[in-house]
Short mmCIF file of C-alpha atoms in Angstrom, two decimals:
data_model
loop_
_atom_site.label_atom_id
_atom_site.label_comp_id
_atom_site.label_asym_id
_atom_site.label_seq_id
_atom_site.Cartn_x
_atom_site.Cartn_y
_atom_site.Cartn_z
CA UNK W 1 27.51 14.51 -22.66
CA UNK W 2 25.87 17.59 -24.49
CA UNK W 3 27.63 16.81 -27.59
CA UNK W 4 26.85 12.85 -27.36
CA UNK W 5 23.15 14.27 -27.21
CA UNK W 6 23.78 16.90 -29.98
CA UNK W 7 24.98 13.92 -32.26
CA UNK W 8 22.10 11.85 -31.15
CA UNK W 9 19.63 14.21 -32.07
CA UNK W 10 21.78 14.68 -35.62
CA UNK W 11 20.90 11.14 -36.27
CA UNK W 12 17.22 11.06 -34.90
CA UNK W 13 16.39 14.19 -37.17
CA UNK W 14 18.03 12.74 -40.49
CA UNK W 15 16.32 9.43 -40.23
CA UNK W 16 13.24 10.72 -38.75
CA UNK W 17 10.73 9.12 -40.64
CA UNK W 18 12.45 5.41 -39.27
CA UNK W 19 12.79 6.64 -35.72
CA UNK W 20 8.98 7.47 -35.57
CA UNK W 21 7.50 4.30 -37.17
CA UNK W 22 9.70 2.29 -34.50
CA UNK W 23 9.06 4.52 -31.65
CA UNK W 24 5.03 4.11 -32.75
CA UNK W 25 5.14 0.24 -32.81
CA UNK W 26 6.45 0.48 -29.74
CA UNK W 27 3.96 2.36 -28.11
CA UNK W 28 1.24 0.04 -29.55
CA UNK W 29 3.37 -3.09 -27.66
CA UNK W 30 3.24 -1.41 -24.23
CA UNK W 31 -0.43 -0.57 -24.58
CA UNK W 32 -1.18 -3.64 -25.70
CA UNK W 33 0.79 -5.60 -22.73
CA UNK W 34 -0.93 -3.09 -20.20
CA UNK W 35 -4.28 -3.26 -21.32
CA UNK W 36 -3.78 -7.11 -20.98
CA UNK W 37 -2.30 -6.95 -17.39
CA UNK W 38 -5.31 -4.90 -16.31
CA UNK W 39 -7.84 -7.71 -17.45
CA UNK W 40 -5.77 -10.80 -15.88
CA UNK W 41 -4.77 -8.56 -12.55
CA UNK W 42 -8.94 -7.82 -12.24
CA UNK W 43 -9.78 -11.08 -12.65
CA UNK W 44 -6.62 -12.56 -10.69
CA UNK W 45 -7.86 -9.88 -7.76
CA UNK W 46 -11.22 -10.67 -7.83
CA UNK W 47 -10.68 -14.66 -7.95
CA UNK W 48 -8.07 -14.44 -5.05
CA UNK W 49 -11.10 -12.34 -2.84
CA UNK W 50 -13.26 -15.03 -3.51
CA UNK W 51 -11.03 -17.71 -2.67
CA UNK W 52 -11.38 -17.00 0.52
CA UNK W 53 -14.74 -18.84 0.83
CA UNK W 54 -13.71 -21.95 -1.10
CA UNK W 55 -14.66 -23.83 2.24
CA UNK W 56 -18.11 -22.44 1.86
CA UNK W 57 -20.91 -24.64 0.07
CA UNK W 58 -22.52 -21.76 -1.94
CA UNK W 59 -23.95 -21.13 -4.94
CA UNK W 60 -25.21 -17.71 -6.68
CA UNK W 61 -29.10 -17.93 -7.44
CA UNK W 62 -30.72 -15.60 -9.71
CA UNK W 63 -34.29 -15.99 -10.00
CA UNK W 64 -36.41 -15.58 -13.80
CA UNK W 65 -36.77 -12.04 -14.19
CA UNK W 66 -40.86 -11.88 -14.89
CA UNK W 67 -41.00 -8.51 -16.17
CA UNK W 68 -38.32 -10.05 -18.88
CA UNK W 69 -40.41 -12.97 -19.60
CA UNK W 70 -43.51 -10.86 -20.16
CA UNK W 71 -41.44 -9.09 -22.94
CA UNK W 72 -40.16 -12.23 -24.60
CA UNK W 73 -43.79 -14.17 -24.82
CA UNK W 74 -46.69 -12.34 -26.44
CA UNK W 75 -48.95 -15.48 -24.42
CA UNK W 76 -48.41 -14.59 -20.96
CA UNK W 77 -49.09 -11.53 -19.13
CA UNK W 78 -47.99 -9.74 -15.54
CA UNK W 79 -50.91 -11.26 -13.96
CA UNK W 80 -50.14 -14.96 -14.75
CA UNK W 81 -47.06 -14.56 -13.31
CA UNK W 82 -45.10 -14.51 -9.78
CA UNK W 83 -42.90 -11.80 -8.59
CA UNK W 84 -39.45 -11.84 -8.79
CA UNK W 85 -39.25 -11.92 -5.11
CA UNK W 86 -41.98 -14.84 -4.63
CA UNK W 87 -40.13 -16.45 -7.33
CA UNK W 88 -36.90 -16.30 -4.88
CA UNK W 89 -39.07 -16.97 -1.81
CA UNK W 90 -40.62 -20.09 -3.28
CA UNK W 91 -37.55 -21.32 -4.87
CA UNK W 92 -35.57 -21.29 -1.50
CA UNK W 93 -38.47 -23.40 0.45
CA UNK W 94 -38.38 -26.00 -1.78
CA UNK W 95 -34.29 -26.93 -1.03
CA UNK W 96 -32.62 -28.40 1.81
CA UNK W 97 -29.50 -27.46 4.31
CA UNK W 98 -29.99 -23.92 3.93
CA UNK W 99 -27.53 -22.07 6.25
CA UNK W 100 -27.73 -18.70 5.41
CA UNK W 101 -28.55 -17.25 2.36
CA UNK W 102 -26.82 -13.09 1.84
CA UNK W 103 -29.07 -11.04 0.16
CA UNK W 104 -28.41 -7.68 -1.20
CA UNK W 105 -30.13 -5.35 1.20
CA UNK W 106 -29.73 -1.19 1.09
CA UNK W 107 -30.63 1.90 2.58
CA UNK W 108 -30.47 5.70 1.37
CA UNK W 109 -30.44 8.72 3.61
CA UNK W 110 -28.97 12.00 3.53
CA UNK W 111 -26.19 13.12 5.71
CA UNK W 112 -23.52 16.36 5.96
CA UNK W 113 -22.08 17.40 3.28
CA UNK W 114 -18.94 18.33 5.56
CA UNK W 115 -18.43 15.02 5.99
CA UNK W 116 -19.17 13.68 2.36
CA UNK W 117 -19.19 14.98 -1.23
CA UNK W 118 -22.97 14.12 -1.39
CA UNK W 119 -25.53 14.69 0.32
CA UNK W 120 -27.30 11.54 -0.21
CA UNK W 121 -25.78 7.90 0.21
CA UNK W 122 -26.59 4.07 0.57
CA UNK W 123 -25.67 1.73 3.02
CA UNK W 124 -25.75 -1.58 1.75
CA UNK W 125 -25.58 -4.95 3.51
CA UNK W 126 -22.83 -7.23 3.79
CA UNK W 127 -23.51 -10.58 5.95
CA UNK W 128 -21.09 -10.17 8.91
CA UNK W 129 -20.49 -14.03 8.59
CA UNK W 130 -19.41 -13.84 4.72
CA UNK W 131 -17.76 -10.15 5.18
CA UNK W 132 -15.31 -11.96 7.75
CA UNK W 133 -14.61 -14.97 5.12
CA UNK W 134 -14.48 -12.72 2.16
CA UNK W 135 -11.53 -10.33 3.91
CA UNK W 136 -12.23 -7.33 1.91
CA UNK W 137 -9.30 -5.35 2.85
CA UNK W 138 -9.04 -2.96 5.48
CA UNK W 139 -6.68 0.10 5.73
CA UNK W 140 -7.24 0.70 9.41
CA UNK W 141 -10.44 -0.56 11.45
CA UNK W 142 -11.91 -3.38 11.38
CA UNK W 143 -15.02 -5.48 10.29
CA UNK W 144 -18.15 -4.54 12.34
CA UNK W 145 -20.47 -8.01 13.47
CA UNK W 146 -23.80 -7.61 14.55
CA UNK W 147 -24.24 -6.26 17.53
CA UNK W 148 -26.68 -3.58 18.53
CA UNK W 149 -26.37 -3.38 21.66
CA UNK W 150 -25.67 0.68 21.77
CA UNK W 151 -28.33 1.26 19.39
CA UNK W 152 -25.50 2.78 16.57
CA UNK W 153 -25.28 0.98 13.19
CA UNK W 154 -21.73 0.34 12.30
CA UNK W 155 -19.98 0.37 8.99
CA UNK W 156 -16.49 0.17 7.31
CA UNK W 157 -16.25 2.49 4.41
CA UNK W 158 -14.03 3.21 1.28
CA UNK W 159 -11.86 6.66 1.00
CA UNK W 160 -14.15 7.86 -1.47
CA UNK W 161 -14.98 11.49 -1.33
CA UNK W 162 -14.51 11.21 1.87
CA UNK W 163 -13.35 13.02 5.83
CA UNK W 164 -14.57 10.14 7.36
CA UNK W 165 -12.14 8.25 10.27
CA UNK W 166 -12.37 5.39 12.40
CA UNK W 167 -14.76 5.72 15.44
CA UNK W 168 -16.51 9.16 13.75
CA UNK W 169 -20.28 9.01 13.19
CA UNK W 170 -22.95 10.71 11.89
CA UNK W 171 -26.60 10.54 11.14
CA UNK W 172 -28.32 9.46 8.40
CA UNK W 173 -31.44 11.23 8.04
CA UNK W 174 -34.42 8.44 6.58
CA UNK W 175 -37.49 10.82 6.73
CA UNK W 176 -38.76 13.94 8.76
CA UNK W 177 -38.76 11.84 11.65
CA UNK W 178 -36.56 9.03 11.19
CA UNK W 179 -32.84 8.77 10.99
CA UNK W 180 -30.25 6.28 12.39
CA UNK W 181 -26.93 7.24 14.15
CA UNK W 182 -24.06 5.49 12.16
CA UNK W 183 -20.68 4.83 13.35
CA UNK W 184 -17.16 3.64 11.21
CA UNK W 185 -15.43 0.93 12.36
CA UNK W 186 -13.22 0.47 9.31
CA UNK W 187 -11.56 2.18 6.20
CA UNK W 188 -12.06 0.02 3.19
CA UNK W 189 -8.63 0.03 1.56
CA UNK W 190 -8.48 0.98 -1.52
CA UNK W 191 -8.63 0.12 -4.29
CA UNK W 192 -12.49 -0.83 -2.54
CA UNK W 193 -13.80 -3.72 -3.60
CA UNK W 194 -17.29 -4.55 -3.54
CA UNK W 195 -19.45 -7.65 -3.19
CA UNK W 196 -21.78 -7.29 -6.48
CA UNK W 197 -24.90 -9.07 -6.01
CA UNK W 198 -26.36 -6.74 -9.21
CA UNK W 199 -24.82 -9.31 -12.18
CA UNK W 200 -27.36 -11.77 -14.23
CA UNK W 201 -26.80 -14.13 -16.74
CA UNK W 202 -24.63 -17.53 -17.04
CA UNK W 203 -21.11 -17.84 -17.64
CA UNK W 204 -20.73 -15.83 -14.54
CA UNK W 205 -17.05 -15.42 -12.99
CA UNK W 206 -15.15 -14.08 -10.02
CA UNK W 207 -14.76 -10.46 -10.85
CA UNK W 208 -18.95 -10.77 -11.83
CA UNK W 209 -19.59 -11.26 -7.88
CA UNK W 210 -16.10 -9.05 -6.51
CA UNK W 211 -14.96 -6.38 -8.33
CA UNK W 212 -13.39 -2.77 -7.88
CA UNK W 213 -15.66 0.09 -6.70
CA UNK W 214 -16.29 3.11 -8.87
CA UNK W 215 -17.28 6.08 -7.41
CA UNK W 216 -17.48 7.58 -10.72
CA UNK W 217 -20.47 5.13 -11.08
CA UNK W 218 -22.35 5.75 -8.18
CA UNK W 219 -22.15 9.60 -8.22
CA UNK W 220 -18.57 9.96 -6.10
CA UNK W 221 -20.27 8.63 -3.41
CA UNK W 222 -18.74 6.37 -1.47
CA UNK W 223 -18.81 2.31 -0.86
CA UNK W 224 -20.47 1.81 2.84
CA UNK W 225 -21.26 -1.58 4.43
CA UNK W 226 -23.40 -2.92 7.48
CA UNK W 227 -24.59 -5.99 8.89
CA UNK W 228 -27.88 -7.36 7.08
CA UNK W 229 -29.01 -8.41 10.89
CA UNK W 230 -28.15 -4.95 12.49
CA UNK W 231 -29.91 -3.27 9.77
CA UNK W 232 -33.07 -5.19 10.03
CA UNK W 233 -32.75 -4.89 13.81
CA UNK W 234 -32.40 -1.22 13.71
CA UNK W 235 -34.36 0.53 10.63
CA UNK W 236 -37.86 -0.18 10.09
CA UNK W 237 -38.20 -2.37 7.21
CA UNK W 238 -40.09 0.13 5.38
CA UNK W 239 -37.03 2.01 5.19
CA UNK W 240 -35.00 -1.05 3.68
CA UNK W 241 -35.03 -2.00 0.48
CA UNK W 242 -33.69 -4.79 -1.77
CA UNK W 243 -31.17 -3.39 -4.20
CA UNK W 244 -32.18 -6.71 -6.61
CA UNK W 245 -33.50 -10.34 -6.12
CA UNK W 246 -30.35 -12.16 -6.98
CA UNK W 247 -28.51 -13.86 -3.63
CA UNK W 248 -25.73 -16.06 -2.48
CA UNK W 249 -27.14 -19.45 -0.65
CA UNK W 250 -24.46 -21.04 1.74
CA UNK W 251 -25.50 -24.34 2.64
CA UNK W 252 -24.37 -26.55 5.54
CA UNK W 253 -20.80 -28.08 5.47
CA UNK W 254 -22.27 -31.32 6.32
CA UNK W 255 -25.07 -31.39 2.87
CA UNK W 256 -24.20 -34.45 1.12
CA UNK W 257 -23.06 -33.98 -2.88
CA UNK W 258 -26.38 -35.74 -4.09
CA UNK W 259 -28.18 -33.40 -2.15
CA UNK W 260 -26.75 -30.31 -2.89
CA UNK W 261 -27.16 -31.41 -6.54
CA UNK W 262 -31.08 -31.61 -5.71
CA UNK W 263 -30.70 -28.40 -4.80
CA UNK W 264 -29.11 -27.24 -7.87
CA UNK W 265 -31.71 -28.89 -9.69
CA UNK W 266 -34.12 -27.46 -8.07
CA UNK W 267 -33.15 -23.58 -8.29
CA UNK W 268 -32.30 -24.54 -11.65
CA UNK W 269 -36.20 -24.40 -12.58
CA UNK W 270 -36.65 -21.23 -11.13
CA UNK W 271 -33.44 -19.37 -12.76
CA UNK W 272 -30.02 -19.16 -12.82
CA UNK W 273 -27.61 -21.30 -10.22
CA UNK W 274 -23.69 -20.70 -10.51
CA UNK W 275 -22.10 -22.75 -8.23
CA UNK W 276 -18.60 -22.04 -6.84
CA UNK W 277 -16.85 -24.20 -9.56
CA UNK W 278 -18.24 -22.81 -12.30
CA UNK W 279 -17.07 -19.26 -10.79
CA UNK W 280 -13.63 -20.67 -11.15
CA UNK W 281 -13.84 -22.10 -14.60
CA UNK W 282 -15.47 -18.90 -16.13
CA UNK W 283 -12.76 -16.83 -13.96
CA UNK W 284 -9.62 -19.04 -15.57
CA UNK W 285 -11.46 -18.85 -19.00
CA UNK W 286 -11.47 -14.70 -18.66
CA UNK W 287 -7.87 -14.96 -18.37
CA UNK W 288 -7.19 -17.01 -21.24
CA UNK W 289 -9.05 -15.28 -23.41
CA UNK W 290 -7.41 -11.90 -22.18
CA UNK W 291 -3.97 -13.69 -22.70
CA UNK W 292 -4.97 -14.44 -26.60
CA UNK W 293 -7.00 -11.56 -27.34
CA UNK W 294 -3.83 -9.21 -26.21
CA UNK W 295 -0.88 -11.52 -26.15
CA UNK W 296 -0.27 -12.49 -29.49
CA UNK W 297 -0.96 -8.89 -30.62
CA UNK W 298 1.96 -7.75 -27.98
CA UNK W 299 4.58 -9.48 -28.58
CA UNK W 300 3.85 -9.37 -32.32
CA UNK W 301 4.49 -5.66 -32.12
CA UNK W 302 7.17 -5.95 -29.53
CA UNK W 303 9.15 -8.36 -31.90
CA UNK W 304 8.81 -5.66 -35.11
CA UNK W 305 9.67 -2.75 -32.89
CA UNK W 306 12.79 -4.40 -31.16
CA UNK W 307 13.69 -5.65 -34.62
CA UNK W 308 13.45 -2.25 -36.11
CA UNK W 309 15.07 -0.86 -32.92
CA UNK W 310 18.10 -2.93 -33.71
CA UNK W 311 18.20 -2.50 -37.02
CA UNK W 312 17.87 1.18 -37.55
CA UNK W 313 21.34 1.61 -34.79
CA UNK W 314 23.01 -0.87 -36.84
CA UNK W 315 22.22 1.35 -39.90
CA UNK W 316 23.32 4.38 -37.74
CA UNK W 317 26.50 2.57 -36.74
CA UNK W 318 27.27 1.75 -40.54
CA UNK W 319 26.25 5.28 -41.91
CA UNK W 320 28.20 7.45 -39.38
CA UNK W 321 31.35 4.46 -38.96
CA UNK W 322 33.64 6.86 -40.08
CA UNK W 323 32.33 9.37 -37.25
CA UNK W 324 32.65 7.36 -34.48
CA UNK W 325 36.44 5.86 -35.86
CA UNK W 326 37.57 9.55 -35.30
CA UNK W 327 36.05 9.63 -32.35
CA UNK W 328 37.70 6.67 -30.97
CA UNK W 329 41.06 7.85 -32.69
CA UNK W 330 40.45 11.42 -31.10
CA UNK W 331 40.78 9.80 -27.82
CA UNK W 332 36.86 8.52 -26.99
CA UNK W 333 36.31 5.11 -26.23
CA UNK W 334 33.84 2.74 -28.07
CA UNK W 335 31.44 2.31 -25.51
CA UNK W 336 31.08 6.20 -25.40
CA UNK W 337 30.17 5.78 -29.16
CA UNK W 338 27.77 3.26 -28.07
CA UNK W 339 26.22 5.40 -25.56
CA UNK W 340 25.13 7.67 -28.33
CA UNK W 341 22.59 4.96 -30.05
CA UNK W 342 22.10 3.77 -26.22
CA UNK W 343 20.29 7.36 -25.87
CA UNK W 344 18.66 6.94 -29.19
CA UNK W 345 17.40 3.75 -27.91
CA UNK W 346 16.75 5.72 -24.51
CA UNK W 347 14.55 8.79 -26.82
CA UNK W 348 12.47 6.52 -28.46
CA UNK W 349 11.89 4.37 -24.88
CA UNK W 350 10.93 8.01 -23.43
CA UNK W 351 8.78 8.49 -26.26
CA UNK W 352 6.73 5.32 -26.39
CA UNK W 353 6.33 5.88 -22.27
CA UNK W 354 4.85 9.24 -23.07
CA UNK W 355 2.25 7.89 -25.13
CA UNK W 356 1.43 4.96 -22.69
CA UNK W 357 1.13 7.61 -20.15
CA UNK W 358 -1.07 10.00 -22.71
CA UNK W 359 -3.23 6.36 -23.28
CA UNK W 360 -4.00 6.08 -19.12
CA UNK W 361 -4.50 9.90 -19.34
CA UNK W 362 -7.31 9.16 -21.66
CA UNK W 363 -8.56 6.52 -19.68
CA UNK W 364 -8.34 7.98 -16.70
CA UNK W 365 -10.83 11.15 -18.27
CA UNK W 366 -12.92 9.03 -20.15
CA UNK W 367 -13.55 6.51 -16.98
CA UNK W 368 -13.59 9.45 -14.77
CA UNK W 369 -11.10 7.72 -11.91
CA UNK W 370 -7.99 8.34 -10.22
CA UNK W 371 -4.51 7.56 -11.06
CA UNK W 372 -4.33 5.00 -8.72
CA UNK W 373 -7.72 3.11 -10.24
CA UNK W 374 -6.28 3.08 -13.42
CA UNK W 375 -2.70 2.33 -13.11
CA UNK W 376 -1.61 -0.38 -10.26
CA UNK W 377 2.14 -1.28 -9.42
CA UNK W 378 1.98 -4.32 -11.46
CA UNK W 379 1.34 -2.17 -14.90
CA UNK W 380 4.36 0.12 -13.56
CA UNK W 381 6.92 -2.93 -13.01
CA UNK W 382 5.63 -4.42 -16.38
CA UNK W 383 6.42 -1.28 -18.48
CA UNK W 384 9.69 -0.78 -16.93
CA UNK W 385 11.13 -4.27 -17.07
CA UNK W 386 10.22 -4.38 -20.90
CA UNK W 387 11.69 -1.09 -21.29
CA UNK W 388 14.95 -2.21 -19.92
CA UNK W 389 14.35 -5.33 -21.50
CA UNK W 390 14.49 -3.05 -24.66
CA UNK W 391 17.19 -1.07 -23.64
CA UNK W 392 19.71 -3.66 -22.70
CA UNK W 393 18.90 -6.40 -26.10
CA UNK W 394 19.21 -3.39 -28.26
CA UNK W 395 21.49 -1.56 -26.70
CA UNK W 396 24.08 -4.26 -26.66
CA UNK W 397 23.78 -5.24 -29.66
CA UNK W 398 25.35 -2.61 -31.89
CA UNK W 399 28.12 -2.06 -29.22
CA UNK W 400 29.26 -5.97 -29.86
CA UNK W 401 29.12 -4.90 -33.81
CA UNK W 402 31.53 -1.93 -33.07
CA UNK W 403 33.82 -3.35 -30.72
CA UNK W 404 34.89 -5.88 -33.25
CA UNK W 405 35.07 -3.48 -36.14
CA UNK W 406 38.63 -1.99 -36.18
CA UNK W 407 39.09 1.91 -36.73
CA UNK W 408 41.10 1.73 -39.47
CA UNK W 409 38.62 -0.79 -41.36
CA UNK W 410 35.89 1.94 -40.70
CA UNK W 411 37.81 5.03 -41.73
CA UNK W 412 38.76 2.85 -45.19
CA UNK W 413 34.87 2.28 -45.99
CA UNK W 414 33.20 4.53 -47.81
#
């Protein structure tokens, strides 16, 4: 085996030059596939989440931003205007078959840092009703609901910077003389995903309302959850606070398709309305445009590197011929002369992985997350399927060329 890798390295070393401009293109290919798994596997992620409420009738409102339309209209000033929140308030009394609407509802406190990297956190609201639909994953735990009955707010929470377990609680300290005893009822499993109320704008999709947690994002800290109704039930409201205006309106089952389009119309004059279906279109269209952006570019360099790949051990096989004719004469086989270009084949693999690993290394810095953010088992089974992929087409390949070319015809070419 050392002198199959002695001869290898002979080979690597005189054609050097060759070697690295395949092992390079290479590289580029498996970046290129893996950045395009992560965008479809986010979006795929996301949209499966919100799947989970397809039998819901809702729609995500965001009403006009005034403080925006001040800026855009030299004609109109603060005072003519509405609030953002009366905006939202009026909007939703002039509709019909209203059955909830989830609104995006938060509260800061400090707490022990024994128990959590920071010292101050928020607890946002998640509707008991739609947290239950959604099924957010849970490592251990479970969903809390609304009860008060013990006075203790409960929350599931992600693994986030934290010592936190099921059934542990702590307070969270609102003022000098306010605070609120908290309990967890569930681990959030992670990756955490979070219910993003915080996106505006059309052409909204899936992974705009459910998408992975950051903790990088939110100072380390991590993602908590309550009921909206406990909340309000158990902090004074002028401790709770409304992260944004946007919200999700679920209407009643039984609201006719004519009236729900009213509806539409109706939020429509106040601001944006995406309504389940378009979440779905605009989540399909991410994908396809993550499949052409990266695609195309993939296999393109795939193609040149596996051609190049097979080409440059073919050249190997015809420039050192006369090598491995003695070595078959001496007594080797030919598939132990076609191991040696497997494990050039094998180097330049090892190389191109070391550079996909140096590329989520990067990432992983830049973004300021954890392996496990940044790399999921779909990106790992990807990468090594192509590499054996790789492996076996080129591999093979030359082996088929030498087993049909007799020893004597390669000791008689020159």
């Amino acid at each position: 085996m050392r002198k199959l890798i002695k001869i290898t390295y002979k080979i690597i070393r005189d054609r050097l030059s060759a070697f690295l401009i395949i092992t390079f293109l290479l590289s580029l290919s498996l970046i290129a596939f893996n950045i395009m798994i992560n965008a479809v596997v986010s979006n795929l992620s996301s949209y499966n989440i919100v799947k989970n409420i397809d039998d819901l009738n809702y729609l995500y409102f965001q009403p006009e931003d005034t403080e925006i339309t001040v800026r855009m209209s030299d004609d109109v000033s603060s005072e003519d205007l509405m609030s953002t929140d009366e905006i939202r308030q009026k909007a939703l009394s002039e509709i019909n078959g209203v059955e909830r609407t989830v609104e995006p509802l938060a509260v800061d406190g400090y707490i022990d840092t024994s128990l959590i990297s920071q010292d101050y956190i928020s607890i946002r609201t998640l509707d008991s009703y739609l947290a239950d639909k959604i099924e957010i994953p849970l490592s251990e735990g479970r969903w809390y609901d609304d009860s008060t009955d013990d006075g203790v707010l409960n929350v599931v929470i992600s693994q986030d910077s934290n010592s936190l377990k099921v059934s542990d609680t702590f307070e969270l300290i609102l003022s000098d003389d306010a605070s609120i005893t908290v309990r967890v009822c569930g681990i959030i499993d992670d990756p955490a995903y979070e219910f993003n109320l915080g996106t505006s704008g059309d052409d909204l999709c899936s992974l705009d309302l459910i998408r992975e947690y950051c903790a990088a994002d939110n100072d380390m800290s991590p993602l908590i959850y309550c009921s909206q109704t406990a909340l309000t039930q158990l902090v004074d409201e002028n401790f709770i606070y409304a992260s944004n205006k946007n919200c999700v309106i679920i209407f009643d089952s039984s609201l006719s398709d004519s009236l729900l389009l009213e509806n539409i119309n109706t939020l429509s004059q106040y601001g944006y309305v995406t309504d389940k279906n378009e979440l779905k279109e605009q989540t399909n269209e991410q994908i396809r445009i993550a499949l052409i952006q990266y695609l195309p570019t993939a296999v393109f360099l795939l193609l040149i590197g596996v051609v190049g790949l097979i080409s440059n051990t073919i050249l190997n096989i015809l420039n050192y011929r006369r090598h491995f004719a003695i070595f078959y004469i001496c007594g080797s086989t030919w598939k132990e002369c076609a191991f040696i270009n497997i494990l050039y084949i094998i180097f330049s693999i090892v190389l191109s992985l070391a550079a996909l690993s140096g590329y989520f290394t990067v990432k992983m810095l830049s973004d300021n997350t954890s392996f496990k953010d940044s790399i999921s088992f779909v990106n790992i089974l990807a990468s090594s399927s192509l590499c054996v992929l790789l492996l076996i087409v080129c591999g093979l390949t030359p082996f088929f060329l030498m087993k049909k070319t007799p020893p004597a015809q390669s000791l008689s070419w020159e």
